[in-house]
CSV table of C-alpha atoms and ligand atoms in Angstrom, one decimal:
chain,number,residue,atom,x,y,z
A,1125,UNK,CA,6.0,-19.2,-45.3
A,1126,UNK,CA,3.6,-18.1,-42.6
A,1127,UNK,CA,4.8,-18.0,-39.0
A,1128,UNK,CA,3.3,-20.8,-36.8
A,1129,UNK,CA,0.4,-19.8,-34.6
A,1130,UNK,CA,1.7,-19.3,-31.1
A,1131,UNK,CA,0.3,-21.8,-28.5
A,1132,UNK,CA,0.1,-19.2,-25.8
A,1133,UNK,CA,-2.4,-16.3,-25.2
A,1134,UNK,CA,-1.5,-13.0,-26.7
A,1135,UNK,CA,-2.9,-9.5,-26.0
A,1136,UNK,CA,-4.3,-10.4,-22.6
A,1137,UNK,CA,-6.1,-7.7,-20.5
A,1138,UNK,CA,-4.3,-6.0,-17.6
A,1139,UNK,CA,-6.6,-7.9,-15.2
A,1140,UNK,CA,-5.8,-11.3,-16.9
A,1141,UNK,CA,-2.1,-10.5,-16.7
A,1142,UNK,CA,-2.3,-9.8,-13.0
A,1143,UNK,CA,-4.3,-12.9,-12.3
A,1144,UNK,CA,-2.1,-15.1,-14.3
A,1145,UNK,CA,1.0,-13.8,-12.6
A,1146,UNK,CA,-0.6,-14.2,-9.1
A,1147,UNK,CA,-1.5,-17.8,-10.0
A,1148,UNK,CA,2.1,-18.6,-10.7
A,1149,UNK,CA,3.5,-17.3,-7.4
A,1150,UNK,CA,4.0,-19.8,-4.7
A,1151,UNK,CA,1.8,-19.5,-1.6
A,1152,UNK,CA,4.1,-17.8,0.9
A,1153,UNK,CA,5.0,-19.6,4.1
A,1154,UNK,CA,4.3,-18.1,7.5
A,1155,UNK,CA,6.9,-16.6,9.9
A,1156,UNK,CA,6.7,-14.7,13.1
A,1157,UNK,CA,8.0,-11.1,13.6
A,1158,UNK,CA,8.1,-8.7,16.5
A,1159,UNK,CA,5.9,-5.6,16.4
A,1160,UNK,CA,9.0,-3.4,15.7
A,1161,UNK,CA,9.7,-5.4,12.4
A,1162,UNK,CA,6.1,-5.7,11.3
A,1163,UNK,CA,5.7,-2.6,9.1
A,1164,UNK,CA,5.0,-3.5,5.5
A,1165,UNK,CA,4.4,-7.2,6.2
A,1166,UNK,CA,1.2,-9.0,5.5
A,1167,UNK,CA,-0.8,-10.7,8.2
A,1168,UNK,CA,-0.8,-14.5,7.7
A,1169,UNK,CA,-3.7,-15.1,10.2
A,1170,UNK,CA,-6.5,-13.1,11.6
A,1171,UNK,CA,-5.7,-11.1,14.7
A,1172,UNK,CA,-8.1,-11.0,17.7
A,1173,UNK,CA,-8.3,-8.7,20.7
A,1174,UNK,CA,-6.6,-10.2,23.8
A,1175,UNK,CA,-8.1,-7.3,25.9
A,1176,UNK,CA,-10.7,-4.7,25.7
A,1177,UNK,CA,-9.9,-1.1,24.8
A,1178,UNK,CA,-10.6,1.0,26.8
A,1179,UNK,CA,-10.1,-1.5,29.5
A,1180,UNK,CA,-12.5,0.4,31.8
A,1181,UNK,CA,-15.0,3.2,31.2
A,1182,UNK,CA,-12.8,6.3,31.3
A,1183,UNK,CA,-12.8,10.0,30.9
A,1184,UNK,CA,-12.0,11.7,27.6
A,1185,UNK,CA,-11.2,15.0,29.3
A,1186,UNK,CA,-9.5,16.7,32.2
A,1187,UNK,CA,-12.1,17.9,34.7
A,1188,UNK,CA,-14.4,16.4,37.3
A,1189,UNK,CA,-16.4,13.2,37.3
A,1190,UNK,CA,-19.8,13.4,38.9
A,1191,UNK,CA,-23.5,12.2,38.9
A,1192,UNK,CA,-25.2,13.8,35.9
A,1193,UNK,CA,-28.4,14.4,37.8
A,1194,UNK,CA,-26.6,16.6,40.4
A,1195,UNK,CA,-25.7,19.1,37.6
A,1196,UNK,CA,-28.8,19.5,35.5
A,1197,UNK,CA,-29.7,22.9,37.1
A,1198,UNK,CA,-26.2,24.4,36.5
A,1199,UNK,CA,-26.1,27.7,34.6
A,1200,UNK,CA,-23.6,30.6,34.4
A,1201,UNK,CA,-25.9,32.7,36.5
A,1202,UNK,CA,-26.6,30.0,39.1
A,1203,UNK,CA,-23.6,27.6,39.3
A,1204,UNK,CA,-24.0,24.2,41.0
A,1205,UNK,CA,-21.6,23.4,43.9
A,1206,UNK,CA,-20.1,19.9,44.3
A,1207,UNK,CA,-17.7,18.7,47.0
A,1208,UNK,CA,-14.4,17.2,45.7
A,1209,UNK,CA,-13.8,13.9,47.5
A,1210,UNK,CA,-10.7,12.6,45.7
A,1211,UNK,CA,-9.1,12.2,42.2
A,1212,UNK,CA,-8.9,9.5,39.5
A,1213,UNK,CA,-5.7,9.5,37.5
A,1214,UNK,CA,-4.8,7.5,34.4
A,1215,UNK,CA,-3.4,4.2,35.9
A,1216,UNK,CA,-4.4,5.2,39.4
A,1217,UNK,CA,-8.2,5.0,39.8
A,1218,UNK,CA,-10.3,6.5,42.7
A,1219,UNK,CA,-11.2,3.6,45.0
A,1220,UNK,CA,-14.0,5.1,47.0
A,1221,UNK,CA,-17.5,5.9,45.8
A,1222,UNK,CA,-19.0,9.2,44.9
A,1223,UNK,CA,-22.2,10.2,46.6
A,1224,UNK,CA,-24.9,12.8,45.9
A,1225,UNK,CA,-23.5,16.3,45.6
A,1226,UNK,CA,-19.9,15.0,45.4
A,1227,UNK,CA,-17.3,14.6,42.6
A,1228,UNK,CA,-13.7,13.7,42.0
A,1229,UNK,CA,-11.1,15.4,39.9
A,1230,UNK,CA,-10.4,13.3,36.8
A,1231,UNK,CA,-7.9,13.3,34.0
A,1232,UNK,CA,-7.9,12.0,30.4
A,1233,UNK,CA,-7.8,8.2,30.3
A,1234,UNK,CA,-8.6,7.8,34.1
A,1235,UNK,CA,-11.4,5.3,35.0
A,1236,UNK,CA,-14.7,6.7,36.0
A,1237,UNK,CA,-15.2,6.3,39.8
A,1238,UNK,CA,-18.1,4.1,40.9
A,1239,UNK,CA,-21.3,6.2,41.1
A,1240,UNK,CA,-20.3,8.7,38.4
A,1241,UNK,CA,-21.3,8.8,34.8
A,1242,UNK,CA,-20.7,12.4,33.7
A,1243,UNK,CA,-17.7,14.7,33.1
A,1244,UNK,CA,-17.5,18.5,33.5
A,1245,UNK,CA,-14.4,19.8,31.7
A,1246,UNK,CA,-11.9,21.8,33.6
A,1247,UNK,CA,-12.6,24.9,31.4
A,1248,UNK,CA,-16.2,25.0,32.8
A,1249,UNK,CA,-15.2,24.8,36.5
A,1250,UNK,CA,-14.3,27.3,39.2
A,1251,UNK,CA,-12.5,26.1,42.4
A,1252,UNK,CA,-13.9,27.2,45.7
A,1253,UNK,CA,-12.0,25.7,48.6
A,1254,UNK,CA,-12.8,21.9,48.7
A,1255,UNK,CA,-15.7,22.5,46.3
A,1256,UNK,CA,-16.0,23.2,42.6
A,1257,UNK,CA,-18.7,25.4,40.9
A,1258,UNK,CA,-20.2,24.2,37.6
A,1259,UNK,CA,-21.6,26.7,35.1
A,1260,UNK,CA,-23.2,24.1,32.9
A,1261,UNK,CA,-24.5,20.5,33.3
A,1262,UNK,CA,-21.9,17.7,33.1
A,1263,UNK,CA,-22.1,15.5,30.0
A,1264,UNK,CA,-22.0,11.7,29.8
A,1265,UNK,CA,-20.8,12.2,26.2
A,1266,UNK,CA,-17.3,12.9,27.4
A,1267,UNK,CA,-16.9,9.4,28.7
A,1268,UNK,CA,-15.2,6.6,26.7
A,1269,UNK,CA,-17.1,3.3,27.4
A,1270,UNK,CA,-15.2,0.1,28.3
A,1271,UNK,CA,-14.6,-1.8,25.0
A,1272,UNK,CA,-15.7,1.1,22.8
A,1273,UNK,CA,-12.8,0.6,20.5
A,1274,UNK,CA,-12.7,-3.2,20.7
A,1275,UNK,CA,-13.7,-6.0,23.1
A,1276,UNK,CA,-11.6,-8.9,24.3
A,1277,UNK,CA,-12.3,-11.8,21.9
A,1278,UNK,CA,-13.3,-9.6,19.0
A,1279,UNK,CA,-11.8,-10.5,15.6
A,1280,UNK,CA,-10.3,-7.2,14.6
A,1281,UNK,CA,-7.8,-7.7,11.7
A,1282,UNK,CA,-8.2,-10.1,8.8
A,1283,UNK,CA,-5.6,-12.4,7.3
A,1284,UNK,CA,-4.0,-10.8,4.2
A,1285,UNK,CA,-4.1,-7.3,5.6
A,1286,UNK,CA,-1.0,-5.2,4.8
A,1287,UNK,CA,0.5,-3.8,8.0
A,1288,UNK,CA,0.6,-0.1,7.7
A,1289,UNK,CA,1.8,2.1,10.6
A,1290,UNK,CA,-1.8,2.5,12.1
A,1291,UNK,CA,-2.3,-1.3,11.8
A,1292,UNK,CA,1.0,-2.0,13.7
A,1293,UNK,CA,-0.3,0.4,16.4
A,1294,UNK,CA,-3.6,-1.5,16.5
A,1295,UNK,CA,-1.9,-4.9,16.7
A,1296,UNK,CA,0.0,-3.6,19.7
A,1297,UNK,CA,-3.2,-2.3,21.3
A,1298,UNK,CA,-4.8,-5.7,20.8
A,1299,UNK,CA,-2.1,-7.1,23.1
A,1300,UNK,CA,0.1,-9.0,20.6
A,1301,UNK,CA,3.9,-8.8,20.9
A,1302,UNK,CA,4.6,-11.0,17.9
A,1303,UNK,CA,2.6,-11.4,14.7
A,1304,UNK,CA,2.3,-14.2,12.2
A,1305,UNK,CA,3.1,-12.7,8.8
A,1306,UNK,CA,3.7,-14.1,5.3
A,1307,UNK,CA,7.3,-14.8,4.4
A,1308,UNK,CA,8.8,-12.2,2.1
A,1309,UNK,CA,8.8,-13.2,-1.6
A,1310,UNK,CA,12.4,-13.7,-2.9
A,1311,UNK,CA,12.5,-12.0,-6.2
A,1312,UNK,CA,15.5,-12.2,-8.6
A,1313,UNK,CA,16.1,-9.2,-10.8
A,1314,UNK,CA,17.9,-9.0,-14.1
A,1315,UNK,CA,18.3,-6.3,-16.7
A,1316,UNK,CA,19.3,-7.0,-20.3
A,1317,UNK,CA,20.6,-5.0,-23.2
A,1318,UNK,CA,23.9,-4.5,-25.0
A,1319,UNK,CA,23.5,-0.8,-24.6
A,1320,UNK,CA,22.8,-0.9,-20.8
A,1321,UNK,CA,25.6,0.5,-18.6
A,1322,UNK,CA,26.1,0.7,-14.9
A,1323,UNK,CA,25.4,4.3,-13.6
A,1324,UNK,CA,28.7,6.1,-13.0
A,1325,UNK,CA,30.6,4.3,-15.8
A,1326,UNK,CA,31.5,6.4,-18.9
A,1327,UNK,CA,28.6,6.5,-21.3
A,1328,UNK,CA,29.2,6.3,-25.1
A,1329,UNK,CA,26.7,7.5,-27.7
A,1330,UNK,CA,23.8,5.0,-27.9
A,1331,UNK,CA,24.3,3.6,-24.4
A,1332,UNK,CA,22.0,4.2,-21.5
A,1333,UNK,CA,22.4,3.9,-17.8
A,1334,UNK,CA,20.6,1.0,-16.1
A,1335,UNK,CA,17.7,2.8,-14.5
A,1336,UNK,CA,15.3,-0.1,-14.6
A,1337,UNK,CA,17.2,-2.4,-12.4
A,1338,UNK,CA,17.5,0.2,-9.6
A,1339,UNK,CA,13.9,1.4,-10.1
A,1340,UNK,CA,12.5,-2.1,-10.1
A,1341,UNK,CA,14.6,-3.1,-7.1
A,1342,UNK,CA,13.2,-0.1,-5.2
A,1343,UNK,CA,9.7,-1.0,-6.1
A,1344,UNK,CA,10.2,-4.6,-5.1
A,1345,UNK,CA,11.5,-3.5,-1.7
A,1346,UNK,CA,8.5,-1.2,-1.4
A,1347,UNK,CA,6.4,-4.4,-1.9
A,1348,UNK,CA,8.3,-6.1,1.0
A,1349,UNK,CA,10.3,-8.5,-1.2
A,1350,UNK,CA,13.8,-9.8,-0.7
A,1351,UNK,CA,15.7,-8.8,-3.9
A,1352,UNK,CA,18.3,-11.0,-5.4
A,1353,UNK,CA,20.3,-8.7,-7.7
A,1354,UNK,CA,21.4,-10.7,-10.8
A,1355,UNK,CA,23.0,-7.7,-12.4
A,1356,UNK,CA,22.9,-7.2,-16.1
A,1357,UNK,CA,23.2,-9.5,-19.2
A,1358,UNK,CA,24.0,-8.6,-22.8
A,1359,UNK,CA,21.7,-9.5,-25.7
A,1360,UNK,CA,23.0,-13.0,-26.3
A,1361,UNK,CA,21.0,-16.2,-25.8
A,1362,UNK,CA,23.8,-17.9,-24.0
A,1363,UNK,CA,24.5,-15.1,-21.6
A,1364,UNK,CA,20.7,-14.7,-20.9
A,1365,UNK,CA,20.4,-18.5,-20.4
A,1366,UNK,CA,23.2,-18.4,-17.8
A,1367,UNK,CA,21.8,-15.4,-16.0
A,1368,UNK,CA,18.3,-16.9,-15.8
A,1369,UNK,CA,19.8,-20.2,-14.4
A,1370,UNK,CA,21.5,-18.2,-11.6
A,1371,UNK,CA,18.0,-17.2,-10.3
A,1372,UNK,CA,17.5,-20.7,-8.9
A,1373,UNK,CA,15.7,-20.7,-5.5
A,1374,UNK,CA,13.8,-17.4,-6.2
A,1375,UNK,CA,10.0,-17.2,-6.1
A,1376,UNK,CA,10.0,-15.0,-9.2
A,1377,UNK,CA,12.4,-13.7,-11.8
A,1378,UNK,CA,11.8,-10.1,-13.0
A,1379,UNK,CA,13.7,-9.1,-16.2
A,1380,UNK,CA,13.9,-5.9,-18.0
A,1381,UNK,CA,14.3,-5.6,-21.8
A,1382,UNK,CA,14.4,-8.0,-24.7
A,1383,UNK,CA,10.7,-8.9,-24.9
A,1384,UNK,CA,9.7,-6.9,-28.0
A,1385,UNK,CA,9.8,-7.8,-31.7
A,1386,UNK,CA,13.5,-6.9,-32.4
A,1387,UNK,CA,16.1,-9.2,-33.7
A,1388,UNK,CA,18.0,-9.0,-30.4
A,1389,UNK,CA,15.0,-9.6,-28.2
A,1390,UNK,CA,15.6,-13.2,-27.0
A,1391,UNK,CA,13.6,-13.6,-23.9
A,1392,UNK,CA,10.5,-15.0,-25.5
A,1393,UNK,CA,12.3,-17.6,-27.6
A,1394,UNK,CA,14.4,-18.7,-24.7
A,1395,UNK,CA,11.3,-19.3,-22.6
A,1396,UNK,CA,9.7,-21.2,-25.5
A,1397,UNK,CA,12.8,-23.4,-25.8
A,1398,UNK,CA,13.6,-24.0,-22.2
A,1399,UNK,CA,10.4,-23.3,-20.3
A,1400,UNK,CA,7.0,-22.1,-21.3
A,1401,UNK,CA,5.2,-18.8,-22.2
A,1402,UNK,CA,2.0,-18.1,-20.2
A,1403,UNK,CA,1.2,-14.9,-22.2
A,1404,UNK,CA,2.9,-12.4,-24.4
A,1405,UNK,CA,1.7,-8.8,-24.8
A,1406,UNK,CA,-0.8,-7.0,-22.6
A,1407,UNK,CA,-3.5,-4.6,-24.0
A,1408,UNK,CA,-2.0,-1.6,-22.3
A,1409,UNK,CA,0.2,1.4,-23.0
A,1410,UNK,CA,2.9,1.9,-21.9
A,1411,UNK,CA,4.0,-1.7,-21.3
A,1412,UNK,CA,2.4,-3.6,-24.1
A,1413,UNK,CA,5.2,-6.1,-24.8
A,1414,UNK,CA,5.3,-7.6,-21.3
A,1415,UNK,CA,5.9,-11.4,-21.2
A,1416,UNK,CA,5.0,-14.0,-18.6
A,1417,UNK,CA,6.3,-17.5,-18.5
A,1418,UNK,CA,8.1,-20.2,-16.5
A,1419,UNK,CA,11.6,-21.7,-16.4
A,1420,UNK,CA,11.8,-25.0,-14.7
A,1421,UNK,CA,9.2,-24.1,-12.0
A,1422,UNK,CA,10.5,-20.5,-11.7
A,1423,UNK,CA,7.9,-17.9,-12.8
A,1424,UNK,CA,9.4,-15.2,-15.0
A,1425,UNK,CA,7.9,-11.8,-15.8
A,1426,UNK,CA,9.6,-10.1,-18.7
A,1427,UNK,CA,9.1,-6.3,-18.5
A,1428,UNK,CA,9.8,-4.1,-21.6
A,1429,UNK,CA,13.1,-2.2,-21.5
A,1430,UNK,CA,11.5,1.3,-21.9
A,1431,UNK,CA,11.9,2.8,-18.5
A,1432,UNK,CA,8.3,4.1,-18.2
A,1433,UNK,CA,6.9,0.8,-19.6
A,1434,UNK,CA,8.7,-1.4,-17.1
A,1435,UNK,CA,7.8,0.7,-14.1
A,1436,UNK,CA,4.1,1.1,-15.1
A,1437,UNK,CA,3.7,-2.7,-15.7
A,1438,UNK,CA,5.3,-3.3,-12.3
A,1439,UNK,CA,2.9,-0.8,-10.7
A,1440,UNK,CA,-0.4,-2.1,-12.2
A,1441,UNK,CA,0.4,-5.8,-12.6
A,1442,UNK,CA,3.4,-7.0,-10.6
A,1443,UNK,CA,2.9,-5.1,-7.4
A,1444,UNK,CA,-0.8,-6.2,-6.9
A,1445,UNK,CA,0.1,-9.8,-7.7
A,1446,UNK,CA,3.1,-9.9,-5.3
A,1447,UNK,CA,1.3,-8.1,-2.4
A,1448,UNK,CA,-2.1,-9.7,-2.8
A,1449,UNK,CA,-3.5,-6.1,-2.5
A,1450,UNK,CA,-5.9,-4.9,-5.2
A,1451,UNK,CA,-4.9,-1.9,-7.2
A,1452,UNK,CA,-6.4,1.1,-5.5
A,1453,UNK,CA,-7.8,3.8,-7.7
A,1454,UNK,CA,-9.7,7.0,-6.9
A,1455,UNK,CA,-11.9,9.3,-8.9
A,1456,UNK,CA,-10.8,12.8,-9.9
A,1457,UNK,CA,-12.1,15.4,-12.3
A,1458,UNK,CA,-10.1,15.7,-15.5
A,1459,UNK,CA,-8.7,19.2,-16.1
A,1460,UNK,CA,-7.5,18.3,-19.6
A,1461,UNK,CA,-8.7,15.7,-22.2
A,1462,UNK,CA,-7.0,12.3,-22.1
A,1463,UNK,CA,-6.9,10.4,-25.4
A,1464,UNK,CA,-8.1,6.8,-25.6
A,1465,UNK,CA,-6.5,4.0,-27.6
A,1466,UNK,CA,-8.7,1.7,-29.6
A,1467,UNK,CA,-7.6,-1.7,-28.2
A,1468,UNK,CA,-5.5,-0.9,-25.1
A,1469,UNK,CA,-6.0,0.6,-21.6
A,1470,UNK,CA,-3.9,3.7,-21.4
A,1471,UNK,CA,-2.0,4.7,-18.3
A,1472,UNK,CA,-1.2,8.4,-18.9
A,1473,UNK,CA,0.9,10.3,-16.4
A,1474,UNK,CA,-1.1,13.0,-14.7
A,1475,UNK,CA,-0.4,15.9,-12.4
A,1476,UNK,CA,-2.9,16.3,-9.5
A,1477,UNK,CA,-4.0,19.8,-8.6
A,1478,UNK,CA,-6.7,20.1,-6.0
A,1479,UNK,CA,-9.4,17.7,-6.9
A,1480,UNK,CA,-8.4,17.6,-10.6
A,1481,UNK,CA,-5.8,15.8,-12.7
A,1482,UNK,CA,-4.2,17.2,-15.8
A,1483,UNK,CA,-2.1,15.6,-18.6
A,1484,UNK,CA,1.6,15.7,-17.8
A,1485,UNK,CA,2.3,16.2,-21.5
A,1486,UNK,CA,5.3,14.2,-22.6
A,1487,UNK,CA,3.8,10.7,-22.6
A,1488,UNK,CA,6.6,8.8,-24.4
A,1489,UNK,CA,7.6,5.5,-22.8
A,1490,UNK,CA,11.2,6.7,-22.7
A,1491,UNK,CA,10.4,9.9,-20.7
A,1492,UNK,CA,11.4,8.7,-17.3
A,1493,UNK,CA,10.8,12.2,-15.9
A,1494,UNK,CA,7.1,11.8,-16.6
A,1495,UNK,CA,7.0,9.1,-13.8
A,1496,UNK,CA,9.1,11.1,-11.4
A,1497,UNK,CA,7.3,14.4,-12.0
A,1498,UNK,CA,3.7,13.0,-12.2
A,1499,UNK,CA,1.5,12.2,-9.2
A,1500,UNK,CA,-0.7,9.5,-10.8
A,1501,UNK,CA,-1.5,7.2,-13.7
A,1502,UNK,CA,-4.7,8.2,-15.3
A,1503,UNK,CA,-6.6,5.1,-16.5
A,1504,UNK,CA,-8.3,5.5,-19.8
A,1505,UNK,CA,-10.2,2.3,-20.7
A,1506,UNK,CA,-10.0,0.9,-24.3
A,1507,UNK,CA,-11.7,3.3,-26.7
A,1508,UNK,CA,-13.3,5.6,-24.1
A,1509,UNK,CA,-11.6,9.0,-24.4
A,1510,UNK,CA,-11.8,11.4,-21.4
A,1511,UNK,CA,-13.0,15.0,-22.0
A,1512,UNK,CA,-12.0,17.9,-19.7
A,1513,UNK,CA,-14.6,18.0,-16.9
A,1514,UNK,CA,-15.2,14.2,-16.9
A,1515,UNK,CA,-14.6,12.0,-13.9
A,1516,UNK,CA,-11.6,9.8,-14.4
A,1517,UNK,CA,-10.0,6.9,-12.4
A,1518,UNK,CA,-6.4,7.5,-11.3
A,1519,UNK,CA,-3.8,5.3,-9.5
A,1520,UNK,CA,-1.5,7.3,-7.2
A,1521,UNK,CA,2.2,6.9,-8.0
B,796,AMP,P1,14.1,-3.2,-25.2
B,796,AMP,O1,12.8,-3.5,-24.6
B,796,AMP,O2,15.2,-4.1,-24.8
B,796,AMP,O3,13.9,-3.2,-26.7
B,796,AMP,O4,14.5,-1.8,-24.8
B,796,AMP,C1,13.6,-0.7,-25.1
B,796,AMP,C2,14.3,0.6,-24.7
B,796,AMP,O5,14.5,0.7,-23.4
B,796,AMP,C3,15.6,0.9,-25.4
B,796,AMP,O6,15.7,2.3,-25.7
B,796,AMP,C4,16.6,0.6,-24.3
B,796,AMP,O7,17.8,1.3,-24.4
B,796,AMP,C5,15.9,1.0,-23.1
B,796,AMP,N1,16.3,0.2,-21.9
B,796,AMP,C6,16.4,-1.2,-21.9
B,796,AMP,N2,16.9,-1.6,-20.7
B,796,AMP,C7,17.0,-0.5,-20.0
B,796,AMP,C8,17.4,-0.3,-18.6
B,796,AMP,N3,17.8,-1.3,-17.8
B,796,AMP,N4,17.5,0.9,-18.1
B,796,AMP,C9,17.1,2.0,-18.9
B,796,AMP,N5,16.7,1.9,-20.2
B,796,AMP,C10,16.7,0.6,-20.7
B,797,MG,MG1,17.0,-4.6,-25.4
């Protein structure tokens, strides 16, 4: 008897897997958060500038503000003399005007007094009573023009942008106190396997501590998700069924284990029976057996149990789909060869040293230390081996 042909795609590419998962996720609703809670969130709407920055043309240095033409002749041998008629401080501008042969003291961030357009830094000045002596011409280059960073009304940040620390600072500088962000995805997380044991419990031969659930929960939190910990289910269809049912209300269920070819790998058949399978197997290593499907409207991504496999699939497929941010890679020089696989993209663990990356060595998908010790995943496309000295694409871990 030949097995029936599956009616779902098998051996999809990493890109297809990512797109198919992203297409199953619900479009997140919008909510409002204060600036102090905005880190790691994603902007739901473009952000415009409510003010200009700088709000006035201002000095970039401590020194004096003056008319450039008054200082052209200044040299160390023949300094130019200017009369100090006041000062402009940050937040306390000079209100008068500065005439020919005059200047004001000025400090970083203080508005340029009317009539002045150049700065001479304090290091280049000598005081002489109510006057200063300049040993070189003042420069208009040390002035920050009004609106030089952004102008009121400018569109500055696009919807979909991940709010990193500098972007939170920029949002504040634009004048916003609260930001419209995408609601966090609610992700349920379940690990499976008769041999999987809670860390800290006694461990018998053949058992393994549940590293996946804690590693995946941490990665989900790094992605800004709310994590619903469903705990652990043994390898039994009934127990798995009940555990999956308890994920109701989540936007996504992530499972670990039970998606391979073994007799006790039940996830795929459960999805076929009670939901649907969107794909099974991705052309990648580690992580090949990954499974995507749905269970009564709940998207389910089944990650392989091998610790390196589950975390690598999360890194290159689940994270970009959840965050809407494309996978960022950079080019480094290979210090060692990296072998290619004929029909799979390989994600070998690499150690970065200067501008080069070398093979971590132990690349087994059970060697969790390879992920902890390595700096990057080295991407080796299907059938295209990397020789030492070649440029190679890497994804930072
Ligand atoms: P599976 O994908 O269920 O066939 O599991 C493959 C390998 O991953 C086996 O060696 C399991 O013991 C190991 N494994 C499965 N689940 C976990 C887990 N939650 N934490 C650590 N290792 C696991
Ligand atoms: Mg298992």
